[in-house]
Amino acid sequence: MHKRPVTAAAAVLLLVLADGTVGQGQAPTPTEAPAPPVTRASTIAPPELVAEADVVYPPDCFRQGIAGPVVMDVDLADDGVILRVAVTSSPDPRLSWAALGALSNFELLPAKEVFDDGDEEPIAIRFAYTLTFTIDEVERERLIAEDEARAMA
């Protein structure tokens, strides 16, 4: 039988296979799978309105009979600070501006993640908010009549 010379790499491999050790005589340690993350059942409690700002109905929109919902996306920080407001739909840009002005002055408590064990943690959240502008037709007709009387005088 013909013998081949043994290379250094083959000698290390033979050594590992022969006695199960690597390097300085240390046994290889099996790697354990990481423990799965602990999850707790929870629900999200929405932000709470502490103080609502006055909504100023744009007078020209009121007189023209422009009304309807202004829908906004609101980003609220975990400390209750409004970070961003974006109008997603509106019947008129003037109503959008009025809604943005009012919402930016709202005072809110943050949303909370409420765990089944009773713990609560404030969280940042994005939510939709709708501010609906409605017209009191009696008041509108009174204002229009006053406007017409001034114009005739």
mmCIF file with all atom_site columns, N, CA, C and O in Angstrom, residues 1-6:
data_model
loop_
_atom_site.group_PDB
_atom_site.id
_atom_site.type_symbol
_atom_site.label_atom_id
_atom_site.label_alt_id
_atom_site.label_comp_id
_atom_site.label_asym_id
_atom_site.label_entity_id
_atom_site.label_seq_id
_atom_site.pdbx_PDB_ins_code
_atom_site.Cartn_x
_atom_site.Cartn_y
_atom_site.Cartn_z
_atom_site.occupancy
_atom_site.B_iso_or_equiv
_atom_site.pdbx_formal_charge
_atom_site.auth_seq_id
_atom_site.auth_comp_id
_atom_site.auth_asym_id
_atom_site.auth_atom_id
_atom_site.pdbx_PDB_model_num
ATOM 1  N N  . MET A 1 1 ? 0.841  -1.162 0.000  1.00 0.00 ? 1 MET A N  1
ATOM 2  C CA . MET A 1 1 ? 0.000  0.000  0.000  1.00 0.00 ? 1 MET A CA 1
ATOM 3  C C  . MET A 1 1 ? 0.884  1.222  0.000  1.00 0.00 ? 1 MET A C  1
ATOM 4  O O  . MET A 1 1 ? 1.851  1.287  0.712  1.00 0.00 ? 1 MET A O  1
ATOM 5  N N  . HIS A 1 2 ? 0.520  2.172  -0.789 1.00 0.00 ? 2 HIS A N  1
ATOM 6  C CA . HIS A 1 2 ? 1.288  3.394  -0.931 1.00 0.00 ? 2 HIS A CA 1
ATOM 7  C C  . HIS A 1 2 ? 0.813  4.412  0.097  1.00 0.00 ? 2 HIS A C  1
ATOM 8  O O  . HIS A 1 2 ? -0.389 4.658  0.224  1.00 0.00 ? 2 HIS A O  1
ATOM 9  N N  . LYS A 1 3 ? 1.683  5.004  0.864  1.00 0.00 ? 3 LYS A N  1
ATOM 10 C CA . LYS A 1 3 ? 1.329  6.001  1.875  1.00 0.00 ? 3 LYS A CA 1
ATOM 11 C C  . LYS A 1 3 ? 1.590  7.381  1.323  1.00 0.00 ? 3 LYS A C  1
ATOM 12 O O  . LYS A 1 3 ? 2.636  7.624  0.751  1.00 0.00 ? 3 LYS A O  1
ATOM 13 N N  . ARG A 1 4 ? 0.614  8.279  1.519  1.00 0.00 ? 4 ARG A N  1
ATOM 14 C CA . ARG A 1 4 ? 0.778  9.668  1.118  1.00 0.00 ? 4 ARG A CA 1
ATOM 15 C C  . ARG A 1 4 ? 1.249  10.471 2.311  1.00 0.00 ? 4 ARG A C  1
ATOM 16 O O  . ARG A 1 4 ? 0.891  10.167 3.443  1.00 0.00 ? 4 ARG A O  1
ATOM 17 N N  . PRO A 1 5 ? 1.982  11.540 2.038  1.00 0.00 ? 5 PRO A N  1
ATOM 18 C CA . PRO A 1 5 ? 2.367  12.388 3.167  1.00 0.00 ? 5 PRO A CA 1
ATOM 19 C C  . PRO A 1 5 ? 1.127  13.099 3.730  1.00 0.00 ? 5 PRO A C  1
ATOM 20 O O  . PRO A 1 5 ? 0.215  13.475 3.016  1.00 0.00 ? 5 PRO A O  1
ATOM 21 N N  . VAL A 1 6 ? 1.089  13.275 5.022  1.00 0.00 ? 6 VAL A N  1
ATOM 22 C CA . VAL A 1 6 ? -0.035 13.932 5.696  1.00 0.00 ? 6 VAL A CA 1
ATOM 23 C C  . VAL A 1 6 ? 0.262  15.431 5.774  1.00 0.00 ? 6 VAL A C  1
ATOM 24 O O  . VAL A 1 6 ? 1.308  15.836 6.278  1.00 0.00 ? 6 VAL A O  1
#
